[in-house]
Coordinates of C-alpha atoms in Angstrom, one line a residue:
Chain A
X1 CA 3.9 28.5 -46.2
X2 CA 1.0 27.5 -44.0
X3 CA 2.2 23.9 -43.6
X4 CA 5.5 25.0 -42.1
X5 CA 3.9 27.3 -39.6
X6 CA 1.7 24.5 -38.5
X7 CA 4.7 22.2 -38.0
X8 CA 6.5 24.8 -35.9
X9 CA 3.4 25.5 -33.8
X10 CA 3.0 21.7 -33.2
X11 CA 6.7 21.5 -32.2
X12 CA 6.2 24.4 -29.7
X13 CA 3.1 22.8 -28.3
X14 CA 4.8 19.4 -27.9
X15 CA 7.7 21.0 -26.1
X16 CA 5.3 22.8 -23.8
X17 CA 3.5 19.6 -23.0
X18 CA 6.8 17.8 -22.3
X19 CA 8.0 20.6 -20.0
X20 CA 4.6 20.4 -18.2
X21 CA 4.9 16.7 -17.8
X22 CA 8.5 16.9 -16.4
X23 CA 7.3 19.5 -14.0
X24 CA 4.5 17.3 -12.9
X25 CA 6.9 14.4 -12.4
X26 CA 8.9 16.4 -10.0
X27 CA 5.9 17.1 -7.8
X28 CA 5.4 14.5 -5.1
X29 CA 2.4 12.4 -6.3
X30 CA 0.9 12.6 -2.9
X31 CA 2.6 14.1 0.1
X32 CA 0.2 12.6 2.6
X33 CA 1.0 9.2 1.1
X34 CA 4.7 9.8 1.5
X35 CA 4.2 10.9 5.1
X36 CA 2.4 7.6 5.9
X37 CA 5.1 5.6 4.1
X38 CA 8.0 7.2 6.0
X39 CA 6.4 6.9 9.4
X40 CA 5.5 3.2 9.2
X41 CA 8.8 2.3 7.5
X42 CA 10.7 3.9 10.4
X43 CA 8.8 1.7 12.9
X44 CA 9.0 -1.4 10.7
X45 CA 12.8 -1.3 10.4
X46 CA 13.1 -1.3 14.2
X47 CA 10.6 -4.1 14.5
X48 CA 12.4 -6.3 11.9
X49 CA 15.8 -5.6 13.4
X50 CA 14.5 -6.6 16.9
X51 CA 12.8 -9.8 15.5
X52 CA 16.0 -10.8 13.7
X53 CA 18.0 -10.3 16.9
X54 CA 15.4 -12.3 18.9
X55 CA 15.6 -15.2 16.5
X56 CA 19.4 -15.2 16.4
X57 CA 19.5 -15.0 20.2
X58 CA 17.3 -18.1 20.4
X59 CA 19.4 -20.1 18.0
X60 CA 22.8 -19.2 19.4
X61 CA 21.7 -18.9 23.1
X62 CA 23.4 -15.5 23.6
X63 CA 20.3 -14.1 25.3
X64 CA 20.5 -10.4 25.7
X65 CA 23.3 -9.3 23.4
X66 CA 22.2 -9.9 19.8
X67 CA 18.7 -8.5 20.4
X68 CA 20.3 -5.3 21.7
X69 CA 22.7 -5.0 18.8
X70 CA 20.1 -5.7 16.2
X71 CA 17.7 -3.3 17.8
X72 CA 20.2 -0.5 17.3
X73 CA 21.0 -1.7 13.8
X74 CA 17.3 -1.6 13.0
X75 CA 17.1 2.0 14.3
X76 CA 20.1 3.0 12.1
X77 CA 18.5 1.3 9.1
X78 CA 15.2 3.1 9.7
X79 CA 16.9 6.5 10.0
X80 CA 19.0 5.8 6.9
X81 CA 15.8 4.9 5.0
X82 CA 14.1 8.1 6.0
X83 CA 17.2 10.0 4.8
X84 CA 17.1 8.2 1.5
X85 CA 13.4 9.0 1.0
X86 CA 14.0 12.7 1.9
X87 CA 16.8 12.8 -0.7
X88 CA 14.6 11.3 -3.3
X89 CA 11.9 13.8 -2.6
X90 CA 14.3 16.7 -3.1
X91 CA 15.5 15.5 -6.5
Chain B
X1 CA -26.2 -1.4 20.5
X2 CA -22.7 -2.1 21.4
X3 CA -20.8 0.8 22.9
X4 CA -17.4 -0.9 22.8
X5 CA -15.5 0.8 19.9
X6 CA -13.6 -2.4 19.1
X7 CA -16.8 -4.5 18.8
X8 CA -17.0 -3.6 15.1
X9 CA -13.8 -5.6 14.3
X10 CA -15.2 -8.8 15.7
X11 CA -15.1 -11.8 13.4
X12 CA -17.9 -14.2 13.8
X13 CA -19.1 -17.3 11.9
X14 CA -21.9 -17.2 9.5
X15 CA -23.6 -20.5 8.8
X16 CA -22.3 -24.0 9.7
X17 CA -18.9 -24.7 11.1
X18 CA -16.5 -26.2 8.5
X19 CA -13.3 -27.8 9.6
X20 CA -10.4 -29.0 7.4
X21 CA -8.4 -31.1 9.8
X22 CA -7.5 -28.8 12.7
X23 CA -8.0 -25.6 10.7
X24 CA -11.3 -23.7 11.0
X25 CA -12.4 -22.7 7.5
X26 CA -15.9 -21.6 8.3
X27 CA -17.5 -18.8 6.4
X28 CA -17.2 -15.6 8.5
X29 CA -18.4 -12.1 8.1
X30 CA -14.9 -11.2 6.9
X31 CA -15.2 -13.7 4.1
X32 CA -18.6 -12.4 3.3
X33 CA -17.3 -8.9 2.8
X34 CA -14.4 -10.1 0.7
X35 CA -16.8 -11.9 -1.5
X36 CA -19.1 -8.9 -1.7
X37 CA -16.2 -6.6 -2.8
X38 CA -14.9 -9.1 -5.3
X39 CA -18.4 -9.4 -6.8
X40 CA -18.8 -5.6 -6.9
X41 CA -15.5 -5.2 -8.8
X42 CA -16.5 -7.9 -11.3
X43 CA -19.9 -6.3 -11.7
X44 CA -18.5 -2.8 -12.3
X45 CA -16.0 -4.0 -14.9
X46 CA -18.5 -6.3 -16.6
X47 CA -21.1 -3.6 -16.9
X48 CA -18.4 -1.0 -17.7
X49 CA -16.9 -2.9 -20.6
X50 CA -20.0 -4.4 -22.0
X51 CA -21.0 -1.5 -24.3
X52 CA -18.0 0.3 -25.6
X53 CA -19.8 3.5 -26.6
X54 CA -17.9 6.5 -27.7
X55 CA -19.7 8.7 -25.1
X56 CA -19.2 6.6 -22.0
X57 CA -21.9 6.0 -19.4
X58 CA -21.1 6.6 -15.7
X59 CA -20.1 3.0 -15.0
X60 CA -18.0 2.8 -18.2
X61 CA -16.3 6.0 -17.2
X62 CA -15.5 4.6 -13.8
X63 CA -14.0 1.4 -15.4
X64 CA -12.0 3.4 -17.9
X65 CA -10.8 6.0 -15.4
X66 CA -9.5 3.3 -13.0
X67 CA -7.8 1.5 -15.8
X68 CA -6.0 4.7 -16.9
X69 CA -5.1 5.6 -13.3
X70 CA -3.4 2.3 -12.6
X71 CA -1.8 2.1 -16.0
X72 CA -0.3 5.6 -15.6
X73 CA 0.8 4.7 -12.1
X74 CA 2.7 1.6 -13.3
X75 CA 4.4 3.3 -16.2
X76 CA 5.4 6.2 -14.1
X77 CA 6.9 4.2 -11.2
X78 CA 8.0 0.9 -12.7
X79 CA 8.5 1.7 -16.4
X80 CA 7.4 -0.3 -19.4
X81 CA 9.0 -3.5 -18.2
X82 CA 6.3 -3.8 -15.6
X83 CA 3.4 -3.9 -18.1
X84 CA 3.0 -7.8 -17.8
X85 CA 2.2 -7.3 -14.1
X86 CA -0.6 -4.8 -14.8
X87 CA -3.4 -7.3 -14.1
X88 CA -2.0 -8.2 -10.7
X89 CA -1.5 -4.7 -9.5
X90 CA -4.8 -3.6 -10.9
X91 CA -6.7 -6.3 -9.1
X92 CA -4.8 -5.7 -5.9
X93 CA -5.6 -2.0 -6.1
X94 CA -9.3 -2.5 -6.8
X95 CA -9.6 -5.2 -4.1
X96 CA -8.0 -3.0 -1.4
X97 CA -10.0 0.0 -2.6
X98 CA -13.3 -1.7 -2.6
X99 CA -12.7 -3.4 0.8
X100 CA -11.8 0.0 2.3
X101 CA -14.8 1.7 0.7
X102 CA -17.3 -1.0 1.7
X103 CA -16.0 -0.5 5.3
X104 CA -17.2 3.1 5.1
X105 CA -20.8 2.0 4.9
X106 CA -22.4 1.9 8.4
X107 CA -22.9 -1.6 9.9
X108 CA -20.4 -3.2 7.5
X109 CA -17.2 -4.9 8.3
X110 CA -13.8 -3.6 7.2
X111 CA -11.8 -6.5 6.0
X112 CA -8.5 -4.5 5.7
X113 CA -8.7 -3.5 9.4
X114 CA -7.4 -7.0 10.2
X115 CA -3.6 -7.4 10.1
X116 CA -3.8 -11.0 8.9
X117 CA -5.6 -10.0 5.7
X118 CA -3.2 -7.1 4.9
X119 CA -0.2 -9.2 5.9
X120 CA -1.2 -12.0 3.7
X121 CA -1.5 -9.6 0.7
X122 CA 1.9 -8.0 1.6
X123 CA 3.6 -11.4 2.1
X124 CA 2.3 -12.5 -1.3
X125 CA 3.7 -9.4 -2.9
X126 CA 7.0 -9.8 -1.1
X127 CA 7.5 -13.4 -2.1
X128 CA 6.3 -12.8 -5.7
X129 CA 8.7 -9.8 -6.1
X130 CA 11.6 -11.8 -4.7
X131 CA 10.9 -14.7 -7.1
X132 CA 10.6 -12.2 -10.0
X133 CA 13.9 -10.6 -9.0
X134 CA 15.7 -14.0 -8.9
X135 CA 14.2 -15.1 -12.2
X136 CA 15.3 -11.9 -14.0
X137 CA 18.7 -11.5 -12.5
X138 CA 19.6 -14.9 -11.2
X139 CA 22.0 -14.8 -8.2
X140 CA 22.9 -11.3 -9.2
X141 CA 19.7 -10.1 -7.5
X142 CA 21.7 -10.3 -4.3
X143 CA 23.6 -7.2 -5.5
X144 CA 20.6 -5.3 -4.3
X145 CA 22.0 -5.7 -0.8
X146 CA 25.5 -4.4 -1.7
X147 CA 25.3 -0.7 -2.8
X148 CA 28.1 0.5 -4.9
X149 CA 30.7 3.0 -3.6
X150 CA 30.8 1.8 0.0
X151 CA 34.1 1.4 1.8
X152 CA 35.1 -2.2 2.6
X153 CA 35.1 -1.5 6.3
X154 CA 31.5 -0.4 6.4
X155 CA 30.3 -3.2 4.1
X156 CA 29.2 -5.8 6.6
X157 CA 27.1 -3.2 8.5
X158 CA 25.6 -1.8 5.3
X159 CA 24.7 -5.3 4.1
X160 CA 22.9 -6.0 7.4
X161 CA 21.1 -2.7 7.2
X162 CA 20.0 -3.4 3.6
X163 CA 18.7 -6.8 4.5
X164 CA 16.7 -5.4 7.4
X165 CA 15.2 -2.8 5.1
X166 CA 14.4 -5.5 2.5
X167 CA 12.7 -7.6 5.1
X168 CA 10.8 -4.7 6.6
X169 CA 8.9 -4.2 3.4
X170 CA 6.0 -6.6 4.0
X171 CA 5.7 -5.4 7.6
X172 CA 5.6 -1.8 6.8
X173 CA 3.2 -2.4 3.9
X174 CA 0.8 -4.4 5.9
X175 CA 0.9 -2.4 9.2
X176 CA 0.3 0.8 7.3
X177 CA -2.9 -0.3 5.8
X178 CA -4.2 -2.1 8.8
X179 CA -3.3 0.6 11.3
X180 CA -4.9 3.4 9.3
X181 CA -8.1 1.5 8.7
X182 CA -8.4 0.3 12.3
X183 CA -7.5 3.7 13.9
X184 CA -9.9 5.6 11.7
X185 CA -12.8 3.3 12.3
X186 CA -12.2 3.2 16.1
X187 CA -12.0 7.0 16.2
X188 CA -15.3 7.3 14.3
X189 CA -16.9 4.9 16.7
X190 CA -15.6 6.7 19.7
X191 CA -16.9 10.1 18.5
X192 CA -20.2 8.4 17.7
X193 CA -20.3 7.2 21.3
X194 CA -19.7 10.8 22.5
X195 CA -22.7 12.0 20.6
X196 CA -25.0 9.5 22.4
X197 CA -23.5 10.1 25.9
X198 CA -23.5 13.9 25.6
X199 CA -27.1 14.0 24.5
X200 CA -29.0 16.7 22.6
X201 CA -27.2 19.6 24.3
X202 CA -23.6 18.8 24.1
X203 CA -23.7 16.2 21.3
X204 CA -23.4 18.6 18.4
X205 CA -19.7 19.1 18.7
X206 CA -18.7 15.4 18.4
X207 CA -21.4 15.0 15.7
X208 CA -19.7 17.7 13.6
X209 CA -16.4 16.0 14.3
X210 CA -17.8 12.7 13.2
X211 CA -18.9 14.2 9.9
X212 CA -15.5 15.7 9.3
X213 CA -13.9 12.3 10.2
X214 CA -16.1 10.5 7.7
X215 CA -14.7 12.7 5.0
X216 CA -11.2 12.2 6.1
X217 CA -11.7 8.4 6.4
X218 CA -12.9 8.3 2.8
X219 CA -9.8 10.1 1.7
X220 CA -7.7 7.7 3.8
X221 CA -9.5 4.7 2.3
X222 CA -8.6 5.8 -1.2
X223 CA -5.1 7.0 -0.3
X224 CA -4.1 3.7 1.5
X225 CA -5.2 1.7 -1.5
X226 CA -3.2 4.0 -3.7
X227 CA -0.1 3.8 -1.5
X228 CA -0.4 0.0 -1.3
X229 CA -0.5 -0.2 -5.1
X230 CA 2.3 2.3 -5.7
X231 CA 4.6 0.6 -3.2
X232 CA 4.0 -2.7 -5.0
X233 CA 5.1 -0.9 -8.2
X234 CA 8.2 0.5 -6.5
X235 CA 9.2 -3.0 -5.2
X236 CA 8.5 -4.4 -8.6
X237 CA 10.7 -1.7 -10.2
X238 CA 13.5 -2.7 -7.8
X239 CA 13.2 -6.3 -8.9
X240 CA 13.0 -5.6 -12.6
X241 CA 15.5 -2.8 -13.0
X242 CA 18.4 -3.5 -10.7
X243 CA 20.2 -0.2 -10.1
X244 CA 23.1 -0.9 -7.9

């Protein structure tokens, strides 16, 4: 039956396309873009942590302490974020 | 000709000084290039969609390609729920792309090399995404800051870290675009200055460098617009489909 063979062939072609698409999805869309993203995010986390510490210090009048604590929290947040991105890339 | 490599980023007034109270809202060269890129976008898409021929002309091809590109990007990263926001992300992408590309023409001004411009765009996205998140999930949107499966002891620290990473979004988004554009343009200008100062004997090396850098800068101009748009999609995805 010619109709049947066409259907099976269509099915095979569709599966192939699906596999190809899945494979493409796994590829990082743009590695250079990811590199830019990670590097700036690491810096931005530290900056935001420091800014929050500075503002809290000003409002509570605990001059050097909160800025120090939040600086390190910012560093931790930045590193955790890079870890998360790296994990997502390996998926 | 100015030899100062930072001279190209200077904002100056064109035409008369206009003041709204204390705020200076005069027309500057930055506003001029924003207007030029907006008009260019409108022109490309008006001409590109005027005649819907089956065999597209070059300009129609450009319009259709960019439409498919952004549409695919949104459906890949943010899913079908993000379709209503297509027009916003599309205009954002085209605006950043055209501003970056216009900056590559000699003697033009790169609007995106000023942090206030990129930060305004990023802050707009950040506030918009936060509003969308609260509208879709109500107060439950705050669950974004509390990841599941974290021991109670660590929870306060994790919440602070999550809040910091949420607040760092507009900063990383704006600094990335601004820093890339400014660094690239400064470097090109510096190498251009080397060509002049080394003269006809030694100037060939920096000249070849300049040519290579121009290619790289065009890549960066496109890539940064792409990254800007794709990160907007990712943030939108977080707001629309709450995972935690």
